[in-house]
XYZ file of C-alpha atoms in Angstrom:
751
model
C 68.868 99.616 91.665
C 69.579 103.164 92.791
C 71.212 105.128 90.002
C 73.764 107.838 90.623
C 72.680 111.552 90.091
C 74.406 111.597 86.741
C 75.578 108.687 84.574
C 78.963 107.382 85.779
C 81.382 106.733 82.991
C 82.429 103.005 83.434
C 85.143 101.435 81.284
C 84.935 97.535 80.944
C 88.333 95.939 80.577
C 87.992 92.175 79.484
C 89.426 89.421 77.463
C 87.875 88.745 74.146
C 86.825 85.210 75.228
C 84.638 86.794 78.036
C 82.719 88.939 75.568
C 79.166 87.330 76.129
C 79.218 87.780 79.914
C 80.749 91.160 79.702
C 78.093 92.235 77.319
C 75.519 91.142 79.746
C 77.214 93.237 82.405
C 77.136 96.211 80.133
C 73.475 95.972 79.449
C 72.723 95.588 83.170
C 74.876 98.640 83.999
C 73.327 100.555 81.209
C 69.751 99.732 82.445
C 70.678 100.900 85.861
C 71.497 104.233 84.828
C 75.450 104.074 84.362
C 77.375 104.987 81.176
C 79.369 101.774 80.381
C 82.066 101.791 77.683
C 82.436 98.519 75.779
C 84.915 98.319 72.766
C 82.489 96.445 70.536
C 79.797 99.102 71.097
C 81.812 102.223 70.987
C 84.611 101.627 68.404
C 83.958 102.635 64.675
C 85.393 101.029 61.555
C 88.776 102.841 60.706
C 89.397 104.196 64.161
C 92.760 103.727 65.987
C 91.416 101.326 68.681
C 94.575 101.534 70.799
C 94.446 105.271 70.915
C 90.620 105.216 71.368
C 90.868 102.769 74.311
C 93.342 104.872 76.031
C 91.241 108.036 75.501
C 88.143 106.174 76.858
C 89.903 104.849 79.787
C 91.357 108.344 80.629
C 87.937 109.852 80.356
C 86.315 107.301 82.466
C 85.592 107.731 86.220
C 85.794 104.001 86.986
C 87.344 100.830 85.328
C 86.081 97.462 85.916
C 88.721 94.924 85.147
C 87.046 91.556 84.431
C 88.773 88.334 85.378
C 88.071 84.701 84.446
C 90.304 81.477 84.467
C 90.971 82.406 80.764
C 91.972 86.042 81.168
C 94.159 85.650 84.359
C 96.601 83.553 82.249
C 96.315 85.447 78.907
C 99.012 87.510 77.664
C 98.640 90.393 75.308
C 96.525 93.669 75.059
C 94.278 92.935 78.023
C 97.553 93.047 80.211
C 98.451 96.368 78.787
C 94.890 97.730 79.423
C 95.165 96.578 83.134
C 98.655 98.210 83.480
C 97.287 101.501 81.992
C 94.256 101.528 84.381
C 96.612 100.930 87.351
C 98.756 103.933 86.250
C 95.667 106.092 86.278
C 94.665 104.784 89.780
C 98.014 105.877 91.187
C 97.177 109.363 89.968
C 94.089 109.513 92.107
C 93.882 110.717 95.739
C 94.203 107.978 98.330
C 90.899 106.200 99.001
C 89.395 106.954 95.525
C 87.495 103.997 93.957
C 88.574 103.775 90.267
C 90.207 100.332 89.661
C 87.780 97.820 90.410
C 88.835 94.077 89.812
C 85.757 91.756 89.092
C 85.848 88.044 89.124
C 83.366 86.753 86.456
C 83.974 83.346 87.964
C 85.978 81.649 90.753
C 89.436 81.971 89.699
C 93.033 82.832 91.029
C 93.764 86.470 90.951
C 97.030 87.970 89.805
C 99.572 88.449 92.468
C 99.814 92.258 92.047
C 96.031 92.760 92.625
C 95.683 90.816 95.865
C 95.956 94.027 97.911
C 92.736 95.387 96.385
C 89.261 94.352 97.363
C 87.841 92.582 94.336
C 84.027 91.766 93.375
C 82.504 88.477 92.692
C 79.980 88.740 89.810
C 79.234 85.165 89.855
C 78.061 85.073 93.514
C 74.599 85.962 94.770
C 74.598 89.722 95.425
C 77.757 90.198 93.569
C 76.230 92.684 91.113
C 74.419 94.547 93.895
C 77.858 95.102 95.679
C 79.430 96.242 92.398
C 76.644 98.840 92.013
C 77.173 99.949 95.567
C 80.835 100.540 94.835
C 80.077 102.488 91.639
C 77.525 104.682 93.419
C 80.132 105.449 96.111
C 82.541 106.466 93.277
C 79.729 108.601 91.860
C 79.505 110.279 95.130
C 83.404 110.951 95.160
C 83.150 112.369 91.747
C 80.196 114.754 92.753
C 82.244 115.934 95.696
C 85.184 116.953 93.650
C 83.176 119.041 91.332
C 83.026 122.012 93.667
C 85.490 121.968 96.652
C 84.747 124.573 99.315
C 87.737 125.566 101.396
C 87.144 126.211 105.012
C 87.673 129.799 106.192
C 88.073 128.798 109.802
C 91.191 129.756 111.369
C 93.439 126.770 112.501
C 93.599 126.197 116.175
C 96.742 127.463 117.832
C 99.476 124.837 118.217
C 100.252 123.705 121.772
C 103.144 121.845 122.887
C 102.584 118.203 123.563
C 103.067 117.101 127.078
C 105.621 114.310 127.144
C 104.134 111.555 129.494
C 106.246 108.525 130.579
C 108.555 108.245 127.524
C 110.036 104.813 127.311
C 113.431 103.989 125.744
C 114.654 100.647 124.952
C 117.501 98.939 123.194
C 120.551 97.261 124.383
C 121.140 99.455 127.394
C 117.461 99.320 128.297
C 117.234 102.790 129.869
C 113.471 102.881 131.059
C 111.913 106.142 131.978
C 108.416 105.299 133.145
C 106.746 102.119 132.290
C 103.474 102.934 130.730
C 104.043 102.864 126.910
C 100.344 102.897 126.403
C 100.244 106.321 127.901
C 102.887 107.702 125.703
C 102.789 109.949 122.583
C 104.536 108.513 119.701
C 105.916 110.764 117.058
C 106.615 109.435 113.607
C 109.736 110.041 111.513
C 107.894 112.704 109.531
C 106.941 114.529 112.698
C 103.260 113.428 112.698
C 102.069 112.645 116.293
C 100.539 109.352 116.468
C 98.371 108.882 119.730
C 98.075 105.462 121.046
C 96.733 103.753 124.306
C 95.145 106.270 126.582
C 95.942 108.903 124.042
C 93.898 107.138 121.410
C 90.433 108.580 122.014
C 88.148 105.534 121.056
C 84.699 106.877 120.432
C 81.766 104.693 120.093
C 81.428 101.542 118.164
C 83.001 100.537 114.925
C 81.699 97.421 113.460
C 84.258 94.784 112.685
C 84.214 93.212 109.323
C 85.414 89.912 108.052
C 88.644 89.789 105.996
C 88.390 88.886 102.533
C 89.384 85.230 101.785
C 92.845 84.879 100.527
C 92.005 82.297 97.745
C 89.012 81.074 95.959
C 87.212 77.935 97.454
C 86.545 75.162 95.009
C 83.502 72.948 95.827
C 82.575 72.224 99.571
C 79.025 73.455 98.841
C 77.538 70.853 101.125
C 79.967 71.671 104.019
C 79.457 75.507 103.436
C 75.758 75.337 103.341
C 75.460 73.140 106.458
C 77.795 75.348 108.564
C 76.124 78.567 107.081
C 72.722 77.262 108.253
C 74.059 76.441 111.750
C 75.546 79.940 112.132
C 72.605 81.764 110.687
C 70.356 80.000 113.136
C 72.554 81.440 115.923
C 71.504 85.041 115.144
C 68.674 84.535 117.462
C 70.118 81.827 119.769
C 73.860 81.845 119.782
C 75.526 78.595 118.955
C 79.092 77.146 118.844
C 80.416 75.142 115.868
C 83.510 73.427 115.353
C 85.197 72.422 112.001
C 87.492 69.457 112.826
C 89.830 67.792 110.489
C 93.351 66.699 109.348
C 96.097 69.225 108.191
C 95.537 70.751 104.824
C 91.993 69.629 104.065
C 90.753 73.262 103.899
C 89.499 74.237 107.190
C 90.936 77.744 107.138
C 89.763 78.432 103.599
C 86.188 77.257 104.550
C 86.141 79.484 107.598
C 87.420 82.537 105.666
C 84.643 82.089 103.169
C 81.928 81.559 105.703
C 82.920 84.672 107.530
C 82.967 86.778 104.300
C 79.697 85.364 103.094
C 77.882 85.823 106.408
C 79.282 89.337 107.247
C 75.960 91.064 106.286
C 73.916 88.566 108.251
C 75.476 89.626 111.646
C 74.705 93.207 112.541
C 77.370 93.006 115.302
C 80.024 92.271 112.787
C 82.613 89.445 112.354
C 85.591 89.097 114.570
C 88.172 86.782 112.719
C 91.182 85.644 114.623
C 93.912 83.260 113.321
C 95.760 81.463 116.123
C 98.023 78.410 115.149
C 100.346 75.910 116.758
C 102.322 78.358 118.853
C 99.179 79.779 120.541
C 99.259 77.854 123.830
C 99.611 80.568 126.332
C 96.585 82.462 127.709
C 98.847 85.506 128.255
C 99.019 85.909 124.454
C 95.360 86.727 124.328
C 96.097 90.336 125.709
C 96.626 92.063 122.410
C 93.619 90.164 120.970
C 91.417 91.420 123.647
C 92.685 94.995 123.230
C 92.038 94.763 119.558
C 88.502 93.474 120.084
C 87.656 95.983 122.752
C 89.016 98.724 120.604
C 85.931 98.191 118.121
C 83.846 99.223 121.128
C 85.836 102.390 121.855
C 87.965 101.022 124.626
C 90.747 103.242 125.959
C 93.742 101.799 127.839
C 94.132 102.709 131.475
C 96.990 102.002 133.743
C 98.960 100.161 131.280
C 96.823 97.085 131.309
C 94.759 95.277 128.693
C 91.008 95.017 128.942
C 89.794 92.113 131.039
C 87.602 89.453 129.345
C 84.610 91.097 131.143
C 85.419 94.469 129.961
C 85.843 93.272 126.415
C 82.512 91.631 126.670
C 80.948 94.629 127.799
C 82.310 96.621 124.766
C 81.233 94.087 122.284
C 77.674 93.467 123.775
C 74.472 95.190 122.698
C 75.241 95.582 118.887
C 73.241 92.565 117.734
C 74.373 89.072 116.754
C 78.084 88.725 116.164
C 80.154 86.010 114.542
C 83.567 85.116 116.072
C 85.937 82.862 114.152
C 88.882 81.256 116.072
C 90.915 79.568 113.337
C 93.317 76.688 114.192
C 92.854 76.163 117.894
C 95.487 73.963 119.656
C 94.727 74.649 123.261
C 91.406 75.429 124.861
C 93.259 76.797 128.066
C 94.980 79.289 125.730
C 91.741 80.484 124.309
C 89.812 80.615 127.505
C 89.997 84.452 128.051
C 88.771 84.890 124.493
C 85.822 82.612 125.183
C 84.946 84.518 128.368
C 85.064 87.751 126.364
C 82.302 86.819 124.055
C 78.809 88.592 124.452
C 75.826 86.445 124.825
C 74.894 87.109 121.211
C 77.961 85.905 119.739
C 78.019 82.787 117.484
C 81.319 80.959 117.669
C 83.143 79.154 114.805
C 86.156 77.215 115.717
C 88.537 75.265 113.321
C 90.856 72.622 114.972
C 92.543 69.443 114.213
C 91.812 68.013 117.586
C 88.584 65.954 118.033
C 88.911 66.348 121.836
C 88.959 70.211 121.515
C 85.941 70.074 119.250
C 84.049 67.815 121.624
C 84.902 69.902 124.749
C 83.487 73.118 123.158
C 80.075 71.375 123.596
C 78.698 72.715 120.376
C 77.983 71.349 116.904
C 80.855 69.403 115.279
C 81.464 69.249 111.545
C 84.061 66.763 110.443
C 85.896 68.083 107.361
C 87.112 65.273 105.089
C 88.887 65.248 101.775
C 87.107 66.677 98.534
C 84.481 64.862 96.624
C 85.603 63.453 93.283
C 83.901 66.100 91.572
C 85.345 68.924 93.608
C 88.779 67.443 93.392
C 88.682 67.413 89.679
C 87.299 70.953 89.520
C 90.125 72.253 91.751
C 92.787 70.635 89.488
C 91.013 71.957 86.327
C 91.036 75.579 87.414
C 94.443 75.643 89.165
C 96.085 73.938 86.118
C 94.092 75.557 83.514
C 93.399 72.155 81.958
C 91.414 71.275 78.766
C 88.817 68.499 78.354
C 91.469 66.271 76.769
C 93.352 66.247 80.002
C 90.433 65.264 82.292
C 91.390 61.456 82.396
C 94.924 62.329 83.441
C 93.702 64.674 86.222
C 91.177 62.006 87.483
C 94.077 59.704 87.928
C 96.084 62.416 89.897
C 93.111 63.164 92.064
C 92.616 59.480 92.905
C 96.402 58.994 93.597
C 96.401 62.103 95.943
C 93.302 60.834 97.752
C 91.431 64.216 96.782
C 93.413 65.883 99.527
C 92.794 69.690 99.062
C 96.354 70.772 99.966
C 98.026 67.935 98.100
C 95.855 68.679 95.033
C 96.691 72.356 95.206
C 100.489 71.773 95.172
C 100.132 69.321 92.365
C 98.135 71.654 90.287
C 100.601 74.447 90.754
C 103.307 72.210 89.477
C 101.410 71.148 86.435
C 100.472 74.756 85.628
C 104.181 75.704 85.238
C 105.103 72.416 83.218
C 104.871 71.986 79.468
C 101.807 69.925 78.887
C 104.091 67.240 77.261
C 105.356 66.673 80.734
C 101.986 66.211 82.471
C 101.723 62.458 81.977
C 105.198 61.817 83.433
C 104.590 64.237 86.310
C 101.286 62.349 87.221
C 103.170 58.959 86.940
C 105.869 60.140 89.398
C 103.358 61.334 91.824
C 101.250 58.149 91.697
C 104.553 56.138 92.210
C 105.551 58.278 95.158
C 102.260 57.629 96.951
C 102.035 53.928 96.033
C 105.746 53.315 97.141
C 105.907 55.799 100.024
C 108.515 57.779 98.313
C 108.486 61.583 98.541
C 111.451 62.620 100.686
C 112.351 59.219 102.077
C 113.222 58.833 105.669
C 112.486 62.557 106.701
C 111.557 63.112 110.207
C 109.122 66.027 111.038
C 108.965 67.939 114.309
C 107.000 66.583 117.254
C 103.806 68.551 116.501
C 103.526 67.154 112.875
C 103.071 63.737 111.376
C 103.909 63.045 107.770
C 101.163 63.191 105.333
C 101.965 60.943 102.372
C 99.556 62.547 99.859
C 101.024 66.108 100.524
C 104.563 64.822 100.591
C 104.223 63.302 97.198
C 102.965 66.451 95.631
C 105.465 68.668 97.694
C 108.422 66.314 96.757
C 107.736 66.465 92.968
C 107.228 70.341 93.168
C 110.405 70.627 95.308
C 112.651 68.547 93.018
C 111.485 70.361 90.029
C 112.827 73.725 91.436
C 116.234 74.939 90.629
C 118.789 74.340 93.526
C 118.638 78.161 94.482
C 114.923 77.978 94.861
C 115.067 74.751 96.698
C 117.418 76.401 99.223
C 114.992 79.315 99.641
C 111.993 76.901 100.247
C 114.181 75.128 102.923
C 114.979 78.527 104.672
C 111.314 79.184 105.157
C 111.669 76.448 107.721
C 113.526 78.872 109.903
C 110.552 81.037 110.388
C 107.968 80.445 113.149
C 105.219 77.934 112.440
C 101.912 79.404 111.416
C 103.324 82.913 111.669
C 103.299 85.642 109.116
C 106.367 87.509 107.818
C 107.214 90.374 105.515
C 108.971 90.422 102.112
C 111.886 92.269 103.622
C 112.357 89.410 106.158
C 112.402 86.774 103.411
C 114.912 88.959 101.590
C 117.052 89.026 104.675
C 117.127 85.346 105.163
C 117.743 84.669 101.552
C 120.314 87.481 101.190
C 118.367 88.889 98.206
C 117.159 92.315 96.996
C 113.551 92.959 98.108
C 112.204 92.861 94.459
C 113.977 89.595 93.730
C 112.520 88.036 97.064
C 109.091 89.082 96.119
C 109.293 87.553 92.803
C 110.440 84.204 94.524
C 107.638 84.382 97.143
C 105.102 85.139 94.339
C 106.283 81.971 92.560
C 105.994 79.898 95.684
C 102.330 81.332 96.034
C 101.593 80.210 92.496
C 102.936 76.702 93.309
C 100.762 76.512 96.440
C 103.879 76.464 98.698
C 102.989 79.713 100.410
C 99.926 81.746 101.159
C 99.259 85.390 101.799
C 98.639 86.384 105.454
C 95.073 87.321 106.430
C 94.377 91.020 106.436
C 92.750 91.770 109.711
C 90.753 95.234 110.035
C 92.120 97.421 112.798
C 89.899 99.251 115.281
C 89.745 103.162 115.488
C 92.739 104.676 117.282
C 95.320 102.094 116.300
C 98.569 103.588 114.897
C 98.991 103.011 111.271
C 100.617 99.606 110.837
C 100.277 98.466 114.423
C 98.253 95.378 113.395
C 99.396 94.663 109.824
C 102.815 95.945 108.795
C 106.176 94.994 110.215
C 108.711 97.684 110.849
C 110.126 97.182 107.323
C 107.183 99.109 106.002
C 104.629 98.565 103.337
C 104.452 95.375 101.376
C 102.725 91.962 101.284
C 102.636 89.585 104.293
C 103.041 85.984 103.822
C 102.384 82.697 105.738
C 103.394 79.191 105.195
C 101.097 76.327 106.131
C 102.293 74.742 109.326
C 102.724 71.309 107.641
C 104.812 72.708 104.688
C 106.906 74.621 107.127
C 107.605 71.387 109.000
C 108.801 69.694 105.846
C 110.965 72.810 105.058
C 112.573 72.651 108.551
C 113.138 68.737 108.083
C 114.815 69.424 104.824
C 117.198 72.046 106.529
C 118.143 69.579 109.100
C 118.805 66.894 106.473
C 121.022 69.440 104.622
C 122.857 70.384 107.654
C 121.522 74.009 107.487
C 119.215 74.176 110.514
C 121.592 75.958 113.013
C 122.868 78.523 110.586
C 119.401 79.263 109.310
C 117.710 79.565 112.767
C 120.734 81.870 113.953
C 120.200 84.031 110.850
C 116.473 84.256 111.642
C 117.201 85.350 115.235
C 119.760 87.995 114.196
C 117.496 89.346 111.589
C 114.564 89.872 113.954
C 116.757 91.290 116.663
C 118.021 93.816 114.248
C 114.677 94.699 112.996
C 113.216 94.970 116.566
C 116.229 97.083 117.608
C 115.804 99.455 114.677
C 112.065 99.687 115.281
C 112.729 100.351 119.025
C 115.417 102.885 118.389
C 113.044 104.870 116.085
C 110.100 104.552 118.573
C 107.963 102.590 116.150
C 108.252 99.289 118.035
C 104.371 99.059 117.795
C 104.728 98.218 114.064
C 106.637 94.835 114.896
C 103.405 93.467 116.793
C 102.599 91.309 113.530
C 106.039 89.888 113.853
C 105.817 88.950 117.651
C 105.471 85.147 117.025
C 108.797 85.565 114.980
C 110.342 87.332 117.993
C 109.161 84.569 120.458
C 110.515 82.052 118.010
C 113.913 83.790 117.755
C 114.221 84.199 121.518
C 113.387 80.556 122.181
C 116.288 79.450 119.816
C 118.658 82.287 121.086
C 118.224 81.378 124.844
C 119.534 77.804 124.080
C 122.259 78.777 121.515
C 123.412 82.401 121.774
C 122.733 84.123 125.184
C 124.150 87.649 124.036
C 121.573 87.475 121.154
C 118.791 86.454 123.557
C 119.846 89.408 125.771
C 119.482 91.722 122.776
C 116.109 90.282 121.733
C 114.668 90.725 125.326
C 116.042 94.306 125.702
C 114.761 95.387 122.254
C 111.382 93.803 122.630
C 110.736 95.138 126.158
C 108.780 98.181 124.917
C 106.656 96.211 122.366
C 105.754 93.863 125.183
C 104.915 96.636 127.588
C 102.898 98.426 124.916
C 100.674 95.315 124.204
C 100.204 93.908 127.700
C 102.784 91.074 127.453
C 105.057 92.225 130.416
C 104.628 88.837 132.021
C 106.386 87.188 129.072
C 109.085 89.743 129.135
C 109.587 88.801 132.777
C 109.724 85.105 131.884
C 112.469 85.875 129.269
C 114.420 87.926 131.870
C 114.279 85.130 134.390
C 115.563 82.571 131.756
C 118.331 84.962 130.974
C 119.467 85.153 134.629
C 119.289 81.575 135.004
C 121.445 80.890 131.802
C 124.081 83.617 132.646
C 125.437 81.927 135.887
C 128.616 80.657 134.155
C 128.933 83.525 131.699
C 131.158 86.659 131.642
C 130.416 89.618 134.013
C 129.123 91.613 131.153
C 126.457 88.977 130.503
C 125.447 88.552 133.980
C 125.217 92.401 134.515
C 123.048 92.746 131.383
C 120.750 89.817 132.505
C 120.254 91.470 136.061
C 119.409 94.795 134.440
C 116.789 93.148 132.019
C 115.320 91.308 135.179
C 115.121 94.620 137.074
C 113.305 96.388 134.139
C 110.885 93.516 133.873
C 110.127 93.529 137.655
C 109.730 97.275 137.469
C 106.998 96.955 134.902
C 105.507 93.977 136.453
C 104.825 96.092 139.655
C 102.294 98.063 137.923
C 100.174 95.130 136.791
C 96.864 94.293 138.514
C 97.196 91.505 140.900
C 100.706 92.295 141.708
C 102.337 93.188 145.023
C 103.540 96.485 143.879
C 105.909 97.334 146.719
C 107.343 93.659 146.750
C 107.980 93.929 143.017
C 109.702 97.309 143.310
C 111.945 95.912 145.986
C 112.753 92.963 143.857
C 113.573 95.348 140.853
C 115.857 97.403 143.201
C 117.762 94.207 144.275
C 118.158 93.174 140.553
C 119.656 96.567 139.698
C 122.068 96.299 142.743
C 123.077 92.896 141.580
C 123.729 94.359 138.122
C 125.980 97.058 139.755
C 128.157 94.195 140.975
C 129.281 93.561 137.425
C 128.678 97.040 135.758
C 131.518 99.072 137.019
C 132.234 102.657 136.090
C 135.848 102.106 135.188
C 135.001 98.984 132.899
C 131.388 99.851 131.423
C 130.632 103.490 132.287
C 127.561 103.932 130.201
C 126.137 100.368 131.346
C 126.877 101.495 134.876
C 125.049 104.855 134.293
C 122.023 103.198 132.750
C 121.640 100.969 135.696
C 122.078 103.808 138.173
C 119.399 105.807 136.168
C 116.832 102.962 136.414
C 117.660 102.314 140.177
C 117.011 105.935 140.824
C 113.686 105.613 139.198
C 112.604 102.781 141.173
C 113.806 104.534 144.479
C 111.722 107.359 143.380
C 108.553 105.178 143.128
C 109.382 103.396 146.497
C 109.333 106.902 147.944
C 105.847 107.207 147.021
C 104.764 103.905 148.727
C 103.201 104.040 152.207
C 105.701 104.101 154.857
C 108.086 106.676 156.826
C 111.084 106.441 154.600
C 109.877 108.766 151.790
C 112.667 111.404 152.400
C 115.414 108.743 152.702
C 114.327 107.069 149.461
C 114.105 110.361 147.586
C 117.769 111.077 148.759
C 118.800 107.780 147.554
C 117.069 108.304 144.267
C 118.868 111.675 143.858
C 122.182 110.174 144.600
C 121.593 107.558 141.889
C 120.733 110.026 139.226
C 123.710 112.090 140.110
C 125.939 109.201 139.897
C 124.406 108.424 136.407
C 125.248 112.059 135.524
C 128.876 111.555 136.232
C 129.036 109.347 133.196
C 126.246 110.831 130.944
C 127.651 114.011 129.449
C 125.888 116.418 127.243
C 128.482 116.237 124.614
C 128.798 112.470 124.377
C 125.287 111.114 125.426
C 122.912 114.115 125.076
C 119.636 112.033 125.091
C 120.720 109.922 128.003
C 121.944 113.026 129.822
C 118.710 114.914 129.241
C 116.467 112.034 130.314
C 118.395 111.637 133.531
C 118.351 115.445 134.277
C 114.634 115.341 133.679
């Protein structure tokens, strides 16, 4: 091992039960040139060990917090040490490596530490990665010993050129269409360049996301798939993991991606998809993200083509690409076309047909072995040897189904041990008699899974009524889609902290999962791929089968319509707020939720659907989803035929905006689309009159003027006439936009 320039002071935090393995770690670190601190070695008789530990931790330059299946559930002083170390970490500059969680064995990590990359001491290469982290920390410490301030004068500030600013919201005033070319200014005044302004430079190797939970067993499955994929480093292959819902396809794929990351010099592209991913147009943001790793810069408000993406990804060595949970081959075709020749592809799917049509290796994933099923129950429930016979009965009753076992173990872990036998008896009975939730009908995409239902029903019925209702309300969210803590708080009508506690409880029960954390390419604005507009915080995801049960329970309780209405209102409000603040790009992770909300609203609340279409338009333009915005607009016009003049006018305006944006896309008849947009605006003016809706009338005239201005630039002899028409439309808008009542709209139109 390469030792740092001087011994790095490393504090070892651990539970007393883990002393033997921690002592081994202590000796290895010491031998490799570090200066580890271990209580049993450093403390002297008569010393105040509480005070000395705090002093030692404060004097240390890194703290390794050791976790095992014992320590994660242990109360007492070890928890106090962890909290103290976290407090010190918060004092450090951003990016400092100080607090290092280390798994001594495969175990569940405490909820509060899941946002930090942890080490795996028990895995091959785990110690070497720990040493690498410590050496990186040693470099940070060395750099801070003598900070040299630059004497170079700062460059003179220049005014930013405002290009094609786009405004949205319910009035949908559009000034230019190319959101990707715009300069976005944050609330703090920092300029965030995105799209063409985001100067992608060179290659940034994509890395695999860390697995969201430990994988128990599956060694044979893992080794077989790993061997296939490794063989593809020199001759790319396609492999498909096919199996029923809940058997562990995603967990296996996540661990394969993480474990093989170092084997693929071109990196790992991991892409979760899901049941709603059935439209090839939805690949546009993914292609943009992939091409971004190769320094792609947006031009002319369009996403990279599959061919352009392939060119950006090629030439960097063998690459592993994981497409998780594929439901449609047609939908992923642009992604397949974007793969370079040296890419190895791993797909997970329920469909045997999809697996076969990929023409690669197929690995059917079945339930766990008896040994693995028992190990999962032991770890999750923290069982003793005396309880093994009971767990063997439970595993047999649940057919070794991974998801059913995970939920059942979560229930046992929170129950007093005196109740374990009655709990196992009840789950056995429900499987045997087909009990669970009784005659509960799931959505068309899902079939009941008796083993999961038995475990879920026991867990659900053991919840308090308030928690049961919160679980049901998760059925209002889009299937397979992530959401933020603030969204759950909104649906549940709770404070954010209380909602987070409930989500964490569902996580521990196996009823919820953390959303995968995907790396962003260079040039992406902070949060564009990971955080919703609500800000920082955990992102969550519910397995599609559990969400189907939650939705079915909502229907049974007569709560479905009110819950879906609340969901649509919530996401419309969040999207409107993000659009008004020009941070619409932060809603990209919530786009599946917005699609889900619009699909409900277009059938049940046309005004809400109109708001969603108007508020989401800039987001859709920014991430090459204009055609879906156009599809939404057409639905609004079709549905508004028998509605009020206000509704018909708003629908026509939305259609005009969508057609205007559509005109700039490759493959479109630009002049024809602009004329269609002009006709839509003129239709909107039939219903938006200056005497009844002056601001709406002005907004429509403003956009009409902009389209006329663009038509003037088209080939033909009508340039002067079109410009005069455009000028007249702008002047008409200014009759109703006054600097004292609508200063921003007035300024935009004057511009």
